[in-house]
Tab-separated table of C-alpha atoms and ligand atoms in Angstrom:
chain	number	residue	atom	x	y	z
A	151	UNK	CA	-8.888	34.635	-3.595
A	152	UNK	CA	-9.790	30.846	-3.559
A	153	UNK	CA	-8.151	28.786	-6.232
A	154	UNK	CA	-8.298	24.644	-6.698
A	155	UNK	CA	-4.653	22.720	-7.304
A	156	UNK	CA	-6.579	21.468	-10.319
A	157	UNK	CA	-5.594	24.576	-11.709
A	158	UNK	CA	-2.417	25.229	-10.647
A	159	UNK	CA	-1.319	21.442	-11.677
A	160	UNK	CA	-1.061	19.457	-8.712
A	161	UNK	CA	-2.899	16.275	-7.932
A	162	UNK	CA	-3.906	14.999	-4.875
A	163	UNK	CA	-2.227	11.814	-3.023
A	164	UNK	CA	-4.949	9.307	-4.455
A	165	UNK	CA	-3.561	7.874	-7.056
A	166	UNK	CA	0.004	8.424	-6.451
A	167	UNK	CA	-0.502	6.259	-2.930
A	168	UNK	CA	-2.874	3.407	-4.903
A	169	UNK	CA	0.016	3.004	-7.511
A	170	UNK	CA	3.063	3.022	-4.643
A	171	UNK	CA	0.841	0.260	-2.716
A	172	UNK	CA	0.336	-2.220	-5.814
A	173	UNK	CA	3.850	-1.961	-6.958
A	174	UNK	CA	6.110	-2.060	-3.185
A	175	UNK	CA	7.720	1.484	-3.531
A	176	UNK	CA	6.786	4.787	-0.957
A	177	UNK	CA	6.605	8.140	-2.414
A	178	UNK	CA	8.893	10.649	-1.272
A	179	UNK	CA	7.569	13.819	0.798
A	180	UNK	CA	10.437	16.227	0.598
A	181	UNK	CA	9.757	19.915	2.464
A	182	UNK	CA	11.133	23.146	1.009
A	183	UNK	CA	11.721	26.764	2.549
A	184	UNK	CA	13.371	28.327	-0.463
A	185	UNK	CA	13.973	28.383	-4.295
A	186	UNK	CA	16.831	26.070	-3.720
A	187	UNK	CA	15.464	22.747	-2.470
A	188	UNK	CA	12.611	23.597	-4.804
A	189	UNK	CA	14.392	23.370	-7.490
A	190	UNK	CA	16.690	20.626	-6.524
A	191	UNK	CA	13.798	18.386	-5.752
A	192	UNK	CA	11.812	19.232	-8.781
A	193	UNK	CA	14.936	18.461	-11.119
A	194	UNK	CA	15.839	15.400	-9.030
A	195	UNK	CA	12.481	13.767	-9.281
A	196	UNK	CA	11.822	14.723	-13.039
A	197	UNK	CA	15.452	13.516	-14.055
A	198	UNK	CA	14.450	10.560	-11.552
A	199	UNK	CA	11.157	9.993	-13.157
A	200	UNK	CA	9.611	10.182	-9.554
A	201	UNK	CA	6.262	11.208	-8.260
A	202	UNK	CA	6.832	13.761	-5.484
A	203	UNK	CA	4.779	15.098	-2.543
A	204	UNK	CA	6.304	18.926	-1.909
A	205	UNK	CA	6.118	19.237	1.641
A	206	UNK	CA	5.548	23.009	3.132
A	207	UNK	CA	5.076	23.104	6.993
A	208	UNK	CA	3.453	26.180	8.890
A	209	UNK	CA	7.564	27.082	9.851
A	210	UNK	CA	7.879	27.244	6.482
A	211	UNK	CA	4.939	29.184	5.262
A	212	UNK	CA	5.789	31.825	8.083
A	213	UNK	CA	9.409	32.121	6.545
A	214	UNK	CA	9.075	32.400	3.103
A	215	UNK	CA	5.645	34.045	3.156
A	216	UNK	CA	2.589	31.719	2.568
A	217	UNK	CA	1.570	33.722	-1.255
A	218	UNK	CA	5.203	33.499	-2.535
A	219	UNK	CA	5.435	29.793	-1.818
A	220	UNK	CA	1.774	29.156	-3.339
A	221	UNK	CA	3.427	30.875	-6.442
A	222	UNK	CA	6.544	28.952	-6.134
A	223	UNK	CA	4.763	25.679	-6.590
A	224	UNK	CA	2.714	26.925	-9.211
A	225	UNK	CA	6.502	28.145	-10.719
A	226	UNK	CA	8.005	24.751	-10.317
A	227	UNK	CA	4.638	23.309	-12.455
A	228	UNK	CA	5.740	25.135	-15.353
A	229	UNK	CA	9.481	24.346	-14.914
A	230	UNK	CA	8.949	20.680	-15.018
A	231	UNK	CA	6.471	21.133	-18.034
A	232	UNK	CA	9.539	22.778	-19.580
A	233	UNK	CA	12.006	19.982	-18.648
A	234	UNK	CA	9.854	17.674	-20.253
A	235	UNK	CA	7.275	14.808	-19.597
A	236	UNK	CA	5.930	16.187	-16.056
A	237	UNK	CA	5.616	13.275	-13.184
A	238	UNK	CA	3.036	13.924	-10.760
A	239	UNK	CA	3.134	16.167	-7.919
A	240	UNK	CA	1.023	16.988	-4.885
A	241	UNK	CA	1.294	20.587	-2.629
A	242	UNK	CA	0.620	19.446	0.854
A	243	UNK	CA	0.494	20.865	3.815
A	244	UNK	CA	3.301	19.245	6.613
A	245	UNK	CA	2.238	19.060	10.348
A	246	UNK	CA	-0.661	21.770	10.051
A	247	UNK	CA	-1.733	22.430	13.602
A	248	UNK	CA	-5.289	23.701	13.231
A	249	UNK	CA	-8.779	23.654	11.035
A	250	UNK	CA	-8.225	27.163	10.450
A	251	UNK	CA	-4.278	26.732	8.924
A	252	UNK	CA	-5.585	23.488	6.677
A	253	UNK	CA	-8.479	25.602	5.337
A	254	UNK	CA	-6.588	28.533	4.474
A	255	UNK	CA	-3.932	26.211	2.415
A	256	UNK	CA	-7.114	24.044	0.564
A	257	UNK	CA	-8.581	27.145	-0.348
A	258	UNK	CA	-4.710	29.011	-1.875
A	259	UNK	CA	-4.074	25.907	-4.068
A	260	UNK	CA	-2.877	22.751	-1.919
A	261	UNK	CA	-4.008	19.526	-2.926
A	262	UNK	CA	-3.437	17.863	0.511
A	263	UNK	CA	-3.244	18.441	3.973
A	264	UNK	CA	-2.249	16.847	7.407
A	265	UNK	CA	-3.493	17.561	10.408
A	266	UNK	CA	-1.818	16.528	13.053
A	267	UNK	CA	-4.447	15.882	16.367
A	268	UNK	CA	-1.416	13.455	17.545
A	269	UNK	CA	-0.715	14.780	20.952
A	270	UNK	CA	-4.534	15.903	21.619
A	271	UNK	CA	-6.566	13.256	23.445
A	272	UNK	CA	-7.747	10.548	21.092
A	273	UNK	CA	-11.895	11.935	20.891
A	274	UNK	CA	-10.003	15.371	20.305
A	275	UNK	CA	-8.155	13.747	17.743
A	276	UNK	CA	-10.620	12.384	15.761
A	277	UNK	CA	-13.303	15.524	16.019
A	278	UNK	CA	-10.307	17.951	14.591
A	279	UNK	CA	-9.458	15.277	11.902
A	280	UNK	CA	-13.016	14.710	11.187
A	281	UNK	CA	-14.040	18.599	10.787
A	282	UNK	CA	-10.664	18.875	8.300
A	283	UNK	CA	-12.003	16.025	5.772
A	284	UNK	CA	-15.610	17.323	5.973
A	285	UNK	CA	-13.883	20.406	4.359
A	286	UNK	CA	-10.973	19.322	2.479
A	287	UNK	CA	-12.925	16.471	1.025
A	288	UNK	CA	-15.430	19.070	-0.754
A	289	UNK	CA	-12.317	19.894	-3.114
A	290	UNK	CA	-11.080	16.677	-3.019
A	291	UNK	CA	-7.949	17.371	-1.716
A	292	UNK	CA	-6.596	14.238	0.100
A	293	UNK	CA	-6.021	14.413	4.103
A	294	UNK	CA	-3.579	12.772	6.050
A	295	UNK	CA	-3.906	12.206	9.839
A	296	UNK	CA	-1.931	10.867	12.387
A	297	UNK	CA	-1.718	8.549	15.685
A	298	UNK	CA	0.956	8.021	17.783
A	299	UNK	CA	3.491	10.720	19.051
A	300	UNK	CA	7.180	10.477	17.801
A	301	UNK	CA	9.667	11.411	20.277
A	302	UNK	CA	12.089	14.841	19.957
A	303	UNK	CA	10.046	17.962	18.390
A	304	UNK	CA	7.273	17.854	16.416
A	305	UNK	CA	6.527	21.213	15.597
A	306	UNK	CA	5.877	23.276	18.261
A	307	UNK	CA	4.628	19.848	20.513
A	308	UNK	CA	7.876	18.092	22.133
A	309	UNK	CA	7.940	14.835	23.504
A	310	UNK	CA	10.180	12.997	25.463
A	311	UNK	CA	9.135	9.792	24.879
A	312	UNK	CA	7.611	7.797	21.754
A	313	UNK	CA	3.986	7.148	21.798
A	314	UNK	CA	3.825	4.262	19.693
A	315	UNK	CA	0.438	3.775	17.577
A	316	UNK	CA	-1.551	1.389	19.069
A	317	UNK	CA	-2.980	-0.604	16.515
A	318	UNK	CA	-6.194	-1.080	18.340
A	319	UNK	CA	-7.139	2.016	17.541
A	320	UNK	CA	-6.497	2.605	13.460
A	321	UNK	CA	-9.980	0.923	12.331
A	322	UNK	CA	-11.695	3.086	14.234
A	323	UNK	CA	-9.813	6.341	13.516
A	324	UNK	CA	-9.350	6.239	10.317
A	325	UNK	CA	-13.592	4.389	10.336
A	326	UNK	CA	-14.920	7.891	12.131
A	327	UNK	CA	-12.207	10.551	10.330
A	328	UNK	CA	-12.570	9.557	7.046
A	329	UNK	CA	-8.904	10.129	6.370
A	330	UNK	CA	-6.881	9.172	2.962
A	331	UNK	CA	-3.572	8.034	4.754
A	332	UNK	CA	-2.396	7.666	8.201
A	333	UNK	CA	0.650	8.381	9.918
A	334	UNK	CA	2.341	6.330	12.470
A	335	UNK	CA	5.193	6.310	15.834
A	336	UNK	CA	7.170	3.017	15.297
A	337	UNK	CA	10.476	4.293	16.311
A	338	UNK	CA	11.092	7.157	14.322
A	339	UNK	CA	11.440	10.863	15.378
A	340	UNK	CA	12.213	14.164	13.304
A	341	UNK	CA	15.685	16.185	13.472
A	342	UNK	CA	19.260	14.767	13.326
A	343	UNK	CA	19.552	12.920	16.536
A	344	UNK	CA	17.071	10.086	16.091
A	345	UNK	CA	18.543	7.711	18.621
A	346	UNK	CA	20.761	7.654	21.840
A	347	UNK	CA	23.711	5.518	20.878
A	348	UNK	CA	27.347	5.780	21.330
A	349	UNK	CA	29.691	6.356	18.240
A	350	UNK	CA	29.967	2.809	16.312
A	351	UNK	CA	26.879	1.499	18.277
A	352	UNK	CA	24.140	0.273	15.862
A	353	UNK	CA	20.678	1.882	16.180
A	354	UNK	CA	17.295	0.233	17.403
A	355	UNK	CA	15.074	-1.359	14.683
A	356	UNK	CA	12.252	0.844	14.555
A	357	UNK	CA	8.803	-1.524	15.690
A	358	UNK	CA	8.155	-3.223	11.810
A	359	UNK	CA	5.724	-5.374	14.556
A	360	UNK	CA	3.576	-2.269	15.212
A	361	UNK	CA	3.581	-1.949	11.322
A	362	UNK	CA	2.413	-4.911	10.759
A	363	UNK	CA	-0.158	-5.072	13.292
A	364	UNK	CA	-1.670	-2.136	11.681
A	365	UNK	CA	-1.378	-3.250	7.909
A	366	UNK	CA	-3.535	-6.391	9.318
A	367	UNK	CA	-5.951	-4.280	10.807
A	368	UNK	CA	-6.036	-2.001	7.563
A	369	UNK	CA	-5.236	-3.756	4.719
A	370	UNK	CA	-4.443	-1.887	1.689
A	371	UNK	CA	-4.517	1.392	3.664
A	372	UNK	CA	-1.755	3.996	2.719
A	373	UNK	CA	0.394	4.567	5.675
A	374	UNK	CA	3.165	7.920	6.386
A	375	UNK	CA	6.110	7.309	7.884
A	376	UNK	CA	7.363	10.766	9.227
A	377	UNK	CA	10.920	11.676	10.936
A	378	UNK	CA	12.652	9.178	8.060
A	379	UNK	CA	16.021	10.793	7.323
A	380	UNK	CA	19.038	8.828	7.286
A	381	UNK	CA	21.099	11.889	8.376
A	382	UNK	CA	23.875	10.734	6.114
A	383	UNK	CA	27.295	10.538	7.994
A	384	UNK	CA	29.803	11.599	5.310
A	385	UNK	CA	27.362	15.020	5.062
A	386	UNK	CA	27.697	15.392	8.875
A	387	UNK	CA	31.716	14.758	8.975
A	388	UNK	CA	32.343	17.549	6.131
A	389	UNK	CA	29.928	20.323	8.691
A	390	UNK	CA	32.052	18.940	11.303
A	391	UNK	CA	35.391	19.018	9.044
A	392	UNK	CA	34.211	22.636	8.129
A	393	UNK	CA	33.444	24.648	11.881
A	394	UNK	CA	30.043	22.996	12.877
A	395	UNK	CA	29.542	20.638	15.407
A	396	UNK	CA	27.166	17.899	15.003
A	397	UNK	CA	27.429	15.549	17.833
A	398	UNK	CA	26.323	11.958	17.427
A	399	UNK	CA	23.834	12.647	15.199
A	400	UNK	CA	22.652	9.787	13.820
A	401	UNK	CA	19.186	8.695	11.417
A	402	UNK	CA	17.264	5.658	10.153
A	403	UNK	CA	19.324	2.950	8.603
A	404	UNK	CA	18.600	2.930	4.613
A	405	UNK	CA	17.567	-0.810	5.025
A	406	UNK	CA	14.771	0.045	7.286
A	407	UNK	CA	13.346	2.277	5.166
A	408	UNK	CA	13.713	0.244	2.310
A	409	UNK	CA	11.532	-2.685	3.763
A	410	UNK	CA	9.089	0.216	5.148
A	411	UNK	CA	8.721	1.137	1.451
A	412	UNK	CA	8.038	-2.251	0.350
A	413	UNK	CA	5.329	-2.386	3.101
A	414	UNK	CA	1.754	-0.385	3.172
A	415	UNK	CA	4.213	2.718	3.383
A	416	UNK	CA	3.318	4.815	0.806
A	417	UNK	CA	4.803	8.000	1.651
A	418	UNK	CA	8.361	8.636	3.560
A	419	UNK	CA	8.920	12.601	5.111
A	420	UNK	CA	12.734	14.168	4.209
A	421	UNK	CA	13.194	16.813	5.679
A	422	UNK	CA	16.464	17.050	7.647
A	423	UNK	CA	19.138	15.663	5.339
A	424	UNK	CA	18.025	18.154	2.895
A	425	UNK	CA	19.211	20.562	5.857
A	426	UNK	CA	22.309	18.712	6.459
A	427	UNK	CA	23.727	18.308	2.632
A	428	UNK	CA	22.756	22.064	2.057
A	429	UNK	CA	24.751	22.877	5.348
A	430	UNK	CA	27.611	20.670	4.074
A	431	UNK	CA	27.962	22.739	0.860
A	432	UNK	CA	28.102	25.829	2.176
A	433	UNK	CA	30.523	25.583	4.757
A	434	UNK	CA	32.761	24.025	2.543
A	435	UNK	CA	32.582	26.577	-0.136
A	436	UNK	CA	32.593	29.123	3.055
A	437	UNK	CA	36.177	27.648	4.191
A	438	UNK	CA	37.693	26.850	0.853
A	439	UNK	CA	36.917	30.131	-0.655
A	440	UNK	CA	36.367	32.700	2.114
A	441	UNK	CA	36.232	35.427	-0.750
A	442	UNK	CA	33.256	34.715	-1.916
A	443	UNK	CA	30.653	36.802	-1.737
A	444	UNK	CA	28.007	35.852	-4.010
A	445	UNK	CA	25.310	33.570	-2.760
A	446	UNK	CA	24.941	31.772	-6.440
A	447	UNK	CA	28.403	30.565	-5.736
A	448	UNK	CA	27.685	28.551	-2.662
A	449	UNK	CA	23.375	28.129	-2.999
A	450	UNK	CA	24.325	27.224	-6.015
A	451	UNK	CA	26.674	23.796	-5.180
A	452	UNK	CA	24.070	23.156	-2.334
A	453	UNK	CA	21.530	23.171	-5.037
A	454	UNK	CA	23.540	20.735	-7.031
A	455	UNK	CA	24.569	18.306	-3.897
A	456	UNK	CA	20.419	18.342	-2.935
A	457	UNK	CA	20.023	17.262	-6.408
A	458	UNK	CA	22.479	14.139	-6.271
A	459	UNK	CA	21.045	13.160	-2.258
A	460	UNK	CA	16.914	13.281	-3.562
A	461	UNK	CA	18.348	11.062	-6.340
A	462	UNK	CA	19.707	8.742	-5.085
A	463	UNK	CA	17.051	8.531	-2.408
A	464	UNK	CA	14.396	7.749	-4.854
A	465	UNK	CA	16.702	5.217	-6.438
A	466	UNK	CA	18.128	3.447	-4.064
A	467	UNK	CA	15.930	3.645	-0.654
A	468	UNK	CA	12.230	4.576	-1.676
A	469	UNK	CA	11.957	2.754	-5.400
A	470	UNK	CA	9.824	5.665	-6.233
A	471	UNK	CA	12.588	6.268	-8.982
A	472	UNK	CA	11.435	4.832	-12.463
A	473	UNK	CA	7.682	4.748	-12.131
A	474	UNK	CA	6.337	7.816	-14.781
B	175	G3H	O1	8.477	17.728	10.758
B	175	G3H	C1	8.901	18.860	10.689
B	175	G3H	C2	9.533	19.308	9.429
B	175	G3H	O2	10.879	18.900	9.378
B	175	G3H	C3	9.359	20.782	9.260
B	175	G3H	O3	10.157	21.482	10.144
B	175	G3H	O4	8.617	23.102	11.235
B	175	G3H	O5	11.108	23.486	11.160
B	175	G3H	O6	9.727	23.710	9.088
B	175	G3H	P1	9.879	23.052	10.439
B	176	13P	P1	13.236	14.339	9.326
B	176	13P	O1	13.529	15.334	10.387
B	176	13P	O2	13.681	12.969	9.700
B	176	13P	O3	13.746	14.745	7.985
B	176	13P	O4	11.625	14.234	9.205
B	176	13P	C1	10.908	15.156	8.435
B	176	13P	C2	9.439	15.053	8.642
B	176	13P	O5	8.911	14.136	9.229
B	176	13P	C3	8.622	16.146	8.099
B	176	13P	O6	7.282	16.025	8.449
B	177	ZN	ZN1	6.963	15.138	10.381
């Protein structure tokens, strides 16, 4: 059965990028797996008064089953109608891999999708990208593309190395895809270990040059920075406090990605500290109370800490916070 966001609630990234670009703020992309983070970052943004994009990668769809987590956006709709004035949120599709995995998510409700052509050759690239927004742009669901390859895992692709964008190329891509927002490599890459440095050693500044090459080259052009958590340090000392072992794992600096959202960054991807407070949570209700059995009892202060982290993220790092 084919259904349109329209009717499910969602918008598509349109309007939610052209208002981030004219007032310096990005707006946050936040991926779930299960009920938990969904409703932590539906409650965080609503309390926060926060447009959100609810990120869902193929992992994810392939976990949780791809109908229950159409219905579970559709569910968190009608909670935030309940919680009051609803902000705007988009469904979209993180990383998808292939024409076939984008269509089947435009046609079950999304209202935006990425496909990722990154580590294809560049002509590859933009004839996959292309053949998505011929479709997706039918329903006007919004398409996000991307250029550069960031290094650690991305998806099932792994790279060693960054690819950074090269900004000679943008006009043209996004000219011959027809894309709605781009993402770029300037430094970043996704998981907990983002850089190579020893303990007390301050990270590389991702490449703001590279960003500002392209923002010449495309002005006014919404642009994605993926692989942005901060991996917070007093989350990864209480896994470490509590059995895990999380060895110099380290993220971007919150000042980087503050000037990143002042810049044509519209939209910043959390993934990974959502992993890493949830983790946190449980291990310490898992050694403090090693009697409990009931999964409410330690989802549920996860829940509550996710809550607190996307808040404070769209206060204090994004700006999104404030803005419905
Ligand atoms: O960029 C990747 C996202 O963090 C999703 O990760 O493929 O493990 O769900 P996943
Ligand atoms: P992190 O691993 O830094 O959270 O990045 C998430 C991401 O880019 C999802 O697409
Ligand atoms: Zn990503």
């Amino acid at each position: 059965m084919t259904v349109s966001y329209k009717e499910l609630g969602f918008v598509n990234t349109k309007e939610m990028f052209a208002k981030a670009m004219k007032e310096g703020y990005a707006v946050p992309a936040y991926n779930f797996n299960n009920m938990e983070q969904l409703q932590a970052i539906i409650t965080a943004c609503t309390e926060s008064r926060s447009p959100v994009i609810l990120q869902v990668s193929k992992g994810a769809r392939n976990y949780a089953d791809a109908t229950l987590l159409r219905w579970m956006g559709r569910g968190a709709i009608e909670m935030m109608k309940k919680m009051g004035d609803a902000v705007p949120v988009a469904l979209h599709l993180d990383h998808g891999d292939s024409f076939e995995l984008c269509k089947d998510c435009i046609d079950s409700g999304f209202s935006s999708v990425m496909i990722d052509g990154s580590h294809l050759p560049y002509e590859e690239n933009i004839a996959l990208t292309k053949k998505v927004v011929e479709y997706a742009h039918q329903f006007d669901v919004t398409v996000e593309g991307e250029l550069g390859v960031l290094a650690g895992i991305e998806d099932e692709v792994s790279a060693e190395n960054h690819t950074y964008t090269d900004p000679a190329q943008v006009e043209d891509f996004v000219k011959r895809t027809g894309v709605d927002s781009l993402a770029i490599s300037i430094g970043t890459s996704h998981g907990a270990y983002k850089f190579k440095v020893k303990p007390g050693e301050s990270v590389p500044p991702l490449r703001f040059d590279i960003l500002a090459e392209v923002e010449k080259r495309l002005p006014g052009f919404p642009i994605v920075l993926h692989g942005a958590s901060s991996v917070d340090q007093k989350a990864v000392a209480t896994i470490n406090k509590y059995g895990g072992k999380l060895d110099n794992a380290v993220g971007v600096p919150e000042e980087q990605l503050r000037k990143a959202a002042k810049s044509a960054v519209c939209k910043i991807n959390v993934d990974s500290d959502g992993r890493l407070v949830m983790t946190a949570a449980i291990r310490k209700v898992f050694a403090e109370k090693p009697a409990e059995f009931d999964p409410r009892k330690y989802l549920g202060p996860a829940r509550t800490d996710l809550i607190a982290m996307y808040k404070e993220k769209n206060e204090k790092v994004l700006g999104s916070a404030g803005r419905y």
